Amino acid sequence: MSRSPLRVGLIGSGFMGKAHAFGYGAAAKVFDLPFAVELHTLADATPDLAARAARELGFANSTADWRAMVASPEIDVVNITVPNALHKEMALAAIAAGKHVYCEKPLAPRARDAQEMTEAAEAAGVKTQVGFNYLCNPMLRLARDMIAGGELGQIVSYRGVHAEDYMADATSPWSFRHDPQGGGAFADIGSHALATAEFLLGPITRLLGDTVTVIPDRPDGTGGRRPVEVDDLGRAFVRFAGGASGSIEASWVAMGRKMQHDFEVYGTRGALLFTQERFNELHVYSADDAPGRRGFRRIEAAPDHPPYGRFCVAPGHQIGFNDLKAIEVAGFLDALAGQGPEPFGFRQGWRVQSLVEAVHASSKAQAWVDVA
Amino acid sequence: MSRSPLRVGLIGSGFMGKAHAFGYGAAAKVFDLPFAVELHTLADATPDLAARAARELGFANSTADWRAMVASPEIDVVNITVPNALHKEMALAAIAAGKHVYCEKPLAPRARDAQEMTEAAEAAGVKTQVGFNYLCNPMLRLARDMIAGGELGQIVSYRGVHAEDYMADATSPWSFRHDPQGGGAFADIGSHALATAEFLLGPITRLLGDTVTVIPDRPDGTGGRRPVEVDDLGRAFVRFAGGASGSIEASWVAMGRKMQHDFEVYGTRGALLFTQERFNELHVYSADDAPGRRGFRRIEAAPDHPPYGRFCVAPGHQIGFNDLKAIEVAGFLDALAGQGPEPFGFRQGWRVQSLVEAVHASSKAQAWVDVA
Amino acid sequence: MSRSPLRVGLIGSGFMGKAHAFGYGAAAKVFDLPFAVELHTLADATPDLAARAARELGFANSTADWRAMVASPEIDVVNITVPNALHKEMALAAIAAGKHVYCEKPLAPRARDAQEMTEAAEAAGVKTQVGFNYLCNPMLRLARDMIAGGELGQIVSYRGVHAEDYMADATSPWSFRHDPQGGGAFADIGSHALATAEFLLGPITRLLGDTVTVIPDRPDGTGGRRPVEVDDLGRAFVRFAGGASGSIEASWVAMGRKMQHDFEVYGTRGALLFTQERFNELHVYSADDAPGRRGFRRIEAAPDHPPYGRFCVAPGHQIGFNDLKAIEVAGFLDALAGQGPEPFGFRQGWRVQSLVEAVHASSKAQAWVDVA
Amino acid sequence: MSRSPLRVGLIGSGFMGKAHAFGYGAAAKVFDLPFAVELHTLADATPDLAARAARELGFANSTADWRAMVASPEIDVVNITVPNALHKEMALAAIAAGKHVYCEKPLAPRARDAQEMTEAAEAAGVKTQVGFNYLCNPMLRLARDMIAGGELGQIVSYRGVHAEDYMADATSPWSFRHDPQGGGAFADIGSHALATAEFLLGPITRLLGDTVTVIPDRPDGTGGRRPVEVDDLGRAFVRFAGGASGSIEASWVAMGRKMQHDFEVYGTRGALLFTQERFNELHVYSADDAPGRRGFRRIEAAPDHPPYGRFCVAPGHQIGFNDLKAIEVAGFLDALAGQGPEPFGFRQGWRVQSLVEAVHASSKAQAWVDVA
Ligand SMILES: NC(=O)C1=CN([C@@H]2O[C@H](COP(=O)(O)OP(=O)(O)OC[C@H]3O[C@@H](n4cnc5c(N)ncnc54)[C@H](O)[C@@H]3O)[C@@H](O)[C@H]2O)C=CC1
Ligand SMILES: NC(=O)C1=CN([C@@H]2O[C@H](COP(=O)(O)OP(=O)(O)OC[C@H]3O[C@@H](n4cnc5c(N)ncnc54)[C@H](O)[C@@H]3O)[C@@H](O)[C@H]2O)C=CC1
Ligand SMILES: NC(=O)C1=CN([C@@H]2O[C@H](COP(=O)(O)OP(=O)(O)OC[C@H]3O[C@@H](n4cnc5c(N)ncnc54)[C@H](O)[C@@H]3O)[C@@H](O)[C@H]2O)C=CC1
Ligand SMILES: NC(=O)C1=CN([C@@H]2O[C@H](COP(=O)(O)OP(=O)(O)OC[C@H]3O[C@@H](n4cnc5c(N)ncnc54)[C@H](O)[C@@H]3O)[C@@H](O)[C@H]2O)C=CC1
């Protein structure tokens, strides 16, 4: 019984373009996918870039004309891994052509663009996905299930951080990530922290933001310097619908940090600690353990924690970052096949974008804002 | 050449009363103190309590009349380790009698009380100390020196936490720590986090608070329940005079945490990580290390980090919590002997109290407040 | 310019069979391989097993006749991932047919079989590889380079461990891993510890072993119990040609351990600590750091540490276990293309097997043995 | 009800002399001791050394004549903290004078000396203690109780290490620790590792040693170099009467290690991990935890773990190295008062010394030796 083909068109072949290509490759091996994936066409900014990347990443065809590609009847799903400002136009074109769309985060520079994309997709009846890969970690799913299952009692407080240092060097140049329209640390990686927070604890209802620009200008690539208008770091107080309070922090100038996507969850019966720096582990405290025997328990990822067992039948061997992308791909394909809901569709991408904007608006107004 | 005696009167013999007594004992052994310490009189609420504690803790005399004790010409310094609401009256009486005063934190329930105590002490010319023992850690001194010496470049951001779980159990009764006048998690332990933040980075100039009551009422000791008006946890955004931004968090309902007095400091050339859970270590990142060889370095407390060497000539053997109190005692005695400034006098205790109140006021007003 | 095809035949589709298939898949995406890999045929014990695995793992054909497959002119390289006792016959057949052979560890139950395989391969001029995947870790390469480059001074001592708990349960049945011919913990995973030790420090010259059977019999699958003659754990003292002394330990009954492939290396100027439990990190101590600033530095895998950058352009994102296999595949293919030496050929597999046998012989004789 | 006095005479005031003095001081505060301790006389090599140390450490008298001191009717207990070679003569003199003796480890350079001391003490009916301070850690007592109580099932294997780097520098001079008579790393700190192993698992019955001299000569203090005949590091395989096998390692040339007194205990139902580097923690794995929820649990020292609560009523605040010595003192005084057995008397010190000698003899003979 043969599976129907799924023909993928990818736009962009940088950091994330590669991760998507790797993800499709690994997912096809590791999971029992509902489709036979064909890496059909890779589009990039120039014919040369596209051709070389297609060869390297195993796409059959290449093009510098993404419009033609998304319109082509030979493409079933469009992956968008280009700078944020381009997401909307590409996604709308793909949706208009009836294609499923799998777009990197943040979904669009502005929440209202994300909304437009979401509504267009829903009207067209196509399926969508946004690349919040950290949520694909088996240990985050374990965390969410423990919380939802009441293993920690009622959740009282939350601390979420996403900090790295890739912008800590003041000589690293102005880039699309500094675009006043939708750029900045909170949009770029705070979005991951917000997505994780809601993934674990459910909706945030109110927040109060505080964002800061640390490095006021950066090399503009032509010998001069260009002012930076976006945040290098930011913080937010939050309230969850479930009653807990918390904080979220984002920084791309956290010298020494390469991947501090961390959270701490405190409940009335237990607690969870996690850091992406050691993302195959979840640390769990249970007040129900015997007196004198309580402590944070370091649970290592194992076949007990799906879909870890797909990658390795033995516990503790560990999955890597690209494996998270493979899990993301597999979840989307299941949704395309009607075997499950979209794990993190455009509506959720829009939601995260709304939260990011709320952080900025609140920071500017120096006041709490509702985000229910 | 014999040292002049220093006759100590201690009021209170609970958790901190013991710690002070241990601190004097250890300091006398470990340091070359400028005085011959005499544990002269211990005062407690009842004659029995006082007598038993005096015997256990090595005080020559005991009394239930603290007023007589602080007035006695046989006492040189008064240590106050009773519930917060009593600090002021006792301190003012001791000051009036010309005694040096060493009082536990928080200095007083209200900042204006702390101010009154500070001004009284300064007017009387007596020396004072407030028990911010975590600041006495050699690794915190190392951290402060590294920051001040520019080893991390310009400081950009800060995250400080003090979280424990001693109030996480909703059945644990209402206590002086819940007194609407000056109680709550931020006053009780957030004060430590604030003290550490300013110790390391210098003055905070503005802040925005967010405090929360998690457990609305507690057993009142007579079979009923008493409403809790104070915060069980709280957070603040801060700005430092030096330009950095940061956050401070306090919680006494952080299930599983016994002593999470943590900080992270990020600068333009390096970073520091610390947790009181492993307080004989400081983790340091330097951007000046060779490429491919950078990472957080786990420095273990050693004779290189004064006054560790007073306790042990060998590195890595570790000091304990009570040793912090011994260092605190020694610093105060040096100040009494004119051999150094008061490490953390009433003025600083007042300062911390002002910050705590600012957090609460700001939280209520939902607005930034200046604390310069 | 198109790459010539490399047609892979895989025998076995269990734990390691899958890992090889995943490895080829990922390597083809991640690396710039010198060949166009074709997953040509998968052979397993029965036609059904083979067919299902071929479908799942992306092989074009399947067979239950591995002899036919290794003889087929359509196959260029034979991967052997079946139980140890079968390695030799299959490898010799493949070599006889002029195929390159990539065989799982341990190469063969007895060193003399491994020798025969090695000599046959060398006589036939085919290339070989043994699956010591832990050596493919960028952090192990960093460790080796630091040692070889003298960054730690002269190496003085070594401690190597490989401990897991997959045989800790006395009710887990007798399996090929208990075969008196070449089975046991030291052969199964001590071989990894030995391979790592020589990878880092160069040849062992003498050793003294001590092996122990902990669980004397196991379920035989037919309701009875079968005696276990092999070691459940073992230890060895070792001497390296470079002058260092050390120890190696292996255990498959180390309750709680899932992947304790650890080492500690001490030199006259520095030290290294590593655990496979957090295998994207290497901890480095340098006596050349400034006094008061020394400590073990946690280096996180980054593009500075090839070939990490192939998987991810950003530091700290982490590779997983299957990625180690992809690196292994890529190294072998480079060797096949004449672009480098065989990373860990049969000669090295034979070497490790000789060491394992020396541990057992020494343990039995209770005496040091030379292994130069 | 007043306690009878206990008049202490201390010989030696270096690293350990200070630790004993601190220990008495802290014990008197922290514990409800059965005696009123008087630090009566401190003896050191010269009158000046003795006088200065007595003043610093709070002894009433000082002397350069230890013989007079141990003979004095004013002394009840003699503490010996001088180089190893002097222990025997001093202890025998004290015993002859009917004094209780509290001697640092190793008890004597040769086991037969330790035997003579033990037999003399037992014949004289005096009580004795040897300074194995690491055994006084509440977390080690917890570990021992968990093992003895069967919480880990049957113990299968053990790994014990004591490694530091205080002799790693080849320019650090020849000292009493290099005395061919009873010196060397295994005697100096391997003795701690052996004591801990038997404390936790009970008697060792057989062992096989392997000791190594790394730095062949050291500065002799007069400009020349003196050959080193003792071990800089060593290892032993061991068997316990209870059936477990294990290994013990000692090194004083483990660059970067300041206090690696570590152990790992594996049983059929659980496991323990411990490192003195973080000695207020014990890590416990239980196979009885729920599937998918198992992991090593970090238990922090708390009042649940006596006698931690003596030092601090709150969990997680941590005790320090000197506090271990206070616990040691208290245990000895309880024994003197007939309120408990000697925690680690001369018989145990002799036992450890026999094990150290067995390691050396076995290493020389390259053969297993019985130590039952
Ligand atoms: N999920 C995650 O953890 C991460 C997500 N991202 C997201 O992925 C997206 C891309 O970021 P990176 O891969 O880091 O950027 P990148 O700069 O590495 O790659 C961008 C790619 O887009 C191509 N491109 C640019 N303009 C184009 C055009 N007009 N037509 C076709 N191709 C064009 C570039 O040539 C390049 O191949 C962003 O939205 C970013 O926020 C990035 C990193 C991590
Ligand atoms: N520096 C630090 O880390 C800590 C500081 N503290 C501070 O220490 C102070 C005391 O707290 P704890 O020792 O935990 O309280 P506690 O309840 O353990 O002890 C209080 C003591 O004060 C005595 N007392 C109460 N009323 C008295 C009166 N009228 N006259 C004489 N004695 C009286 C009690 O009998 C008792 O001995 C507080 O200000 C608290 O904030 C407490 C714990 C840690
Ligand atoms: N490099 C590493 O870290 C690891 C290496 N290994 C090694 O891999 C080898 C296989 O071990 P696992 O994959 O764990 O075993 P497994 O039991 O999971 O798989 C063995 C495979 O061989 C097949 N097979 C058995 N007899 C066969 C025959 N006569 N013809 C064709 N196929 C046959 C089985 O059907 C099965 O597909 C062993 O040599 C083992 O030592 C295993 C685990 C980890
Ligand atoms: N329990 C533990 O963890 C440790 C135990 N030790 C043990 O403690 C003992 C002493 O070692 P350290 O304190 O490190 O040595 P140290 O060199 O620091 O002190 C030795 C002291 O003995 C004095 N002394 C030497 N000859 C003397 C004599 N004839 N009469 C009177 N006093 C004399 C010295 O002046 C000095 O005060 C040794 O047996 C050592 O093995 C040492 C360190 C740690």
PDB file of C-alpha atoms and ligand atoms in Angstrom, chain A residues 11-18 20 43-46 49 64 66 80-84 86-87 90 104-106 131-134 162 176-177 187-188 192 259 321 325 328, chain C residues 313 317, ligand 1:
ATOM      1  CA  ILE A  11      11.968  29.184  -0.132  1.00  0.00           C
ATOM      2  CA  GLY A  12      15.266  30.096   1.529  1.00  0.00           C
ATOM      3  CA  SER A  13      18.274  27.915   2.264  1.00  0.00           C
ATOM      4  CA  GLY A  14      20.041  29.595   5.177  1.00  0.00           C
ATOM      5  CA  PHE A  15      20.110  28.409   8.777  1.00  0.00           C
ATOM      6  CA  MET A  16      16.473  27.410   8.816  1.00  0.00           C
ATOM      7  CA  GLY A  17      16.231  26.369   5.189  1.00  0.00           C
ATOM      8  CA  LYS A  18      18.818  23.708   5.915  1.00  0.00           C
ATOM      9  CA  HIS A  20      13.811  22.176   7.212  1.00  0.00           C
ATOM     10  CA  ALA A  43      13.784  28.738  -4.352  1.00  0.00           C
ATOM     11  CA  ASP A  44      16.346  31.272  -3.293  1.00  0.00           C
ATOM     12  CA  ALA A  45      17.290  34.847  -4.096  1.00  0.00           C
ATOM     13  CA  THR A  46      19.383  34.030  -7.163  1.00  0.00           C
ATOM     14  CA  LEU A  49      22.174  30.254  -4.698  1.00  0.00           C
ATOM     15  CA  ALA A  64      14.982  32.132  -8.298  1.00  0.00           C
ATOM     16  CA  TRP A  66       9.484  31.740  -5.843  1.00  0.00           C
ATOM     17  CA  ILE A  80       9.113  29.605   4.009  1.00  0.00           C
ATOM     18  CA  THR A  81      12.511  30.137   5.645  1.00  0.00           C
ATOM     19  CA  VAL A  82      13.406  33.630   4.497  1.00  0.00           C
ATOM     20  CA  PRO A  83      13.706  36.843   6.496  1.00  0.00           C
ATOM     21  CA  ASN A  84      10.562  37.806   8.371  1.00  0.00           C
ATOM     22  CA  LEU A  86       9.021  38.329   3.246  1.00  0.00           C
ATOM     23  CA  HIS A  87       6.868  35.763   5.028  1.00  0.00           C
ATOM     24  CA  MET A  90       4.983  34.480   0.103  1.00  0.00           C
ATOM     25  CA  GLU A 104       9.314  30.014  10.113  1.00  0.00           C
ATOM     26  CA  LYS A 105       8.700  32.093  13.192  1.00  0.00           C
ATOM     27  CA  PRO A 106       7.978  34.889  13.766  1.00  0.00           C
ATOM     28  CA  GLY A 131       8.436  26.687  13.253  1.00  0.00           C
ATOM     29  CA  PHE A 132       8.432  26.702  17.052  1.00  0.00           C
ATOM     30  CA  ASN A 133      10.788  23.764  17.110  1.00  0.00           C
ATOM     31  CA  TYR A 134      11.547  23.835  20.853  1.00  0.00           C
ATOM     32  CA  HIS A 162      15.351  32.718  26.042  1.00  0.00           C
ATOM     33  CA  PHE A 176      16.939  41.842   8.965  1.00  0.00           C
ATOM     34  CA  ARG A 177      16.664  40.957  12.639  1.00  0.00           C
ATOM     35  CA  ALA A 187      10.286  39.026  18.360  1.00  0.00           C
ATOM     36  CA  ASP A 188      13.225  36.892  17.329  1.00  0.00           C
ATOM     37  CA  HIS A 192      10.089  31.102  21.546  1.00  0.00           C
ATOM     38  CA  MET A 259      20.906  28.479  23.991  1.00  0.00           C
ATOM     39  CA  PHE A 321      18.422  20.159  17.415  1.00  0.00           C
ATOM     40  CA  LYS A 325      12.774  19.833  13.296  1.00  0.00           C
ATOM     41  CA  GLU A 328       7.985  19.236  13.703  1.00  0.00           C
TER      42      GLU A 328
ATOM     43  CA  VAL C 313      25.469  27.235  12.061  1.00  0.00           C
ATOM     44  CA  HIS C 317      22.030  23.927  19.578  1.00  0.00           C
TER      45      HIS C 317
HETATM   46  N1  LIG E   1      12.891  28.181  14.586  1.00  0.00           N
HETATM   47  C1  LIG E   1      14.053  28.683  14.952  1.00  0.00           C
HETATM   48  O1  LIG E   1      14.593  28.318  16.017  1.00  0.00           O
HETATM   49  C2  LIG E   1      14.712  29.687  14.095  1.00  0.00           C
HETATM   50  C3  LIG E   1      13.973  30.394  13.182  1.00  0.00           C
HETATM   51  N2  LIG E   1      14.546  31.316  12.328  1.00  0.00           N
HETATM   52  C4  LIG E   1      13.679  32.041  11.393  1.00  0.00           C
HETATM   53  O2  LIG E   1      13.942  31.552  10.088  1.00  0.00           O
HETATM   54  C5  LIG E   1      13.831  32.616   9.137  1.00  0.00           C
HETATM   55  C6  LIG E   1      15.126  32.691   8.335  1.00  0.00           C
HETATM   56  O3  LIG E   1      16.199  32.928   9.210  1.00  0.00           O
HETATM   57  P1  LIG E   1      17.643  32.327   8.918  1.00  0.00           P
HETATM   58  O4  LIG E   1      17.526  30.988   8.322  1.00  0.00           O
HETATM   59  O5  LIG E   1      18.423  32.488  10.154  1.00  0.00           O
HETATM   60  O6  LIG E   1      18.169  33.367   7.824  1.00  0.00           O
HETATM   61  P2  LIG E   1      19.367  33.207   6.820  1.00  0.00           P
HETATM   62  O7  LIG E   1      19.814  34.562   6.498  1.00  0.00           O
HETATM   63  O8  LIG E   1      20.336  32.176   7.281  1.00  0.00           O
HETATM   64  O9  LIG E   1      18.660  32.609   5.496  1.00  0.00           O
HETATM   65  C7  LIG E   1      17.706  33.327   4.762  1.00  0.00           C
HETATM   66  C8  LIG E   1      17.541  32.674   3.409  1.00  0.00           C
HETATM   67  O10 LIG E   1      16.528  33.348   2.674  1.00  0.00           O
HETATM   68  C9  LIG E   1      17.013  33.631   1.374  1.00  0.00           C
HETATM   69  N3  LIG E   1      16.320  34.761   0.803  1.00  0.00           N
HETATM   70  C10 LIG E   1      16.424  36.039   1.174  1.00  0.00           C
HETATM   71  N4  LIG E   1      15.629  36.802   0.398  1.00  0.00           N
HETATM   72  C11 LIG E   1      15.017  35.961  -0.474  1.00  0.00           C
HETATM   73  C12 LIG E   1      14.105  36.147  -1.523  1.00  0.00           C
HETATM   74  N5  LIG E   1      13.636  37.337  -1.831  1.00  0.00           N
HETATM   75  N6  LIG E   1      13.694  35.069  -2.198  1.00  0.00           N
HETATM   76  C13 LIG E   1      14.146  33.853  -1.892  1.00  0.00           C
HETATM   77  N7  LIG E   1      15.026  33.624  -0.896  1.00  0.00           N
HETATM   78  C14 LIG E   1      15.451  34.681  -0.220  1.00  0.00           C
HETATM   79  C15 LIG E   1      18.471  33.860   1.591  1.00  0.00           C
HETATM   80  O11 LIG E   1      19.222  33.810   0.389  1.00  0.00           O
HETATM   81  C16 LIG E   1      18.791  32.741   2.547  1.00  0.00           C
HETATM   82  O12 LIG E   1      18.943  31.519   1.848  1.00  0.00           O
HETATM   83  C17 LIG E   1      13.541  33.881   9.937  1.00  0.00           C
HETATM   84  O13 LIG E   1      12.142  34.107   9.901  1.00  0.00           O
HETATM   85  C18 LIG E   1      13.976  33.520  11.332  1.00  0.00           C
HETATM   86  O14 LIG E   1      13.263  34.218  12.337  1.00  0.00           O
HETATM   87  C19 LIG E   1      15.907  31.490  12.330  1.00  0.00           C
HETATM   88  C20 LIG E   1      16.715  30.802  13.225  1.00  0.00           C
HETATM   89  C21 LIG E   1      16.174  29.879  14.213  1.00  0.00           C
END
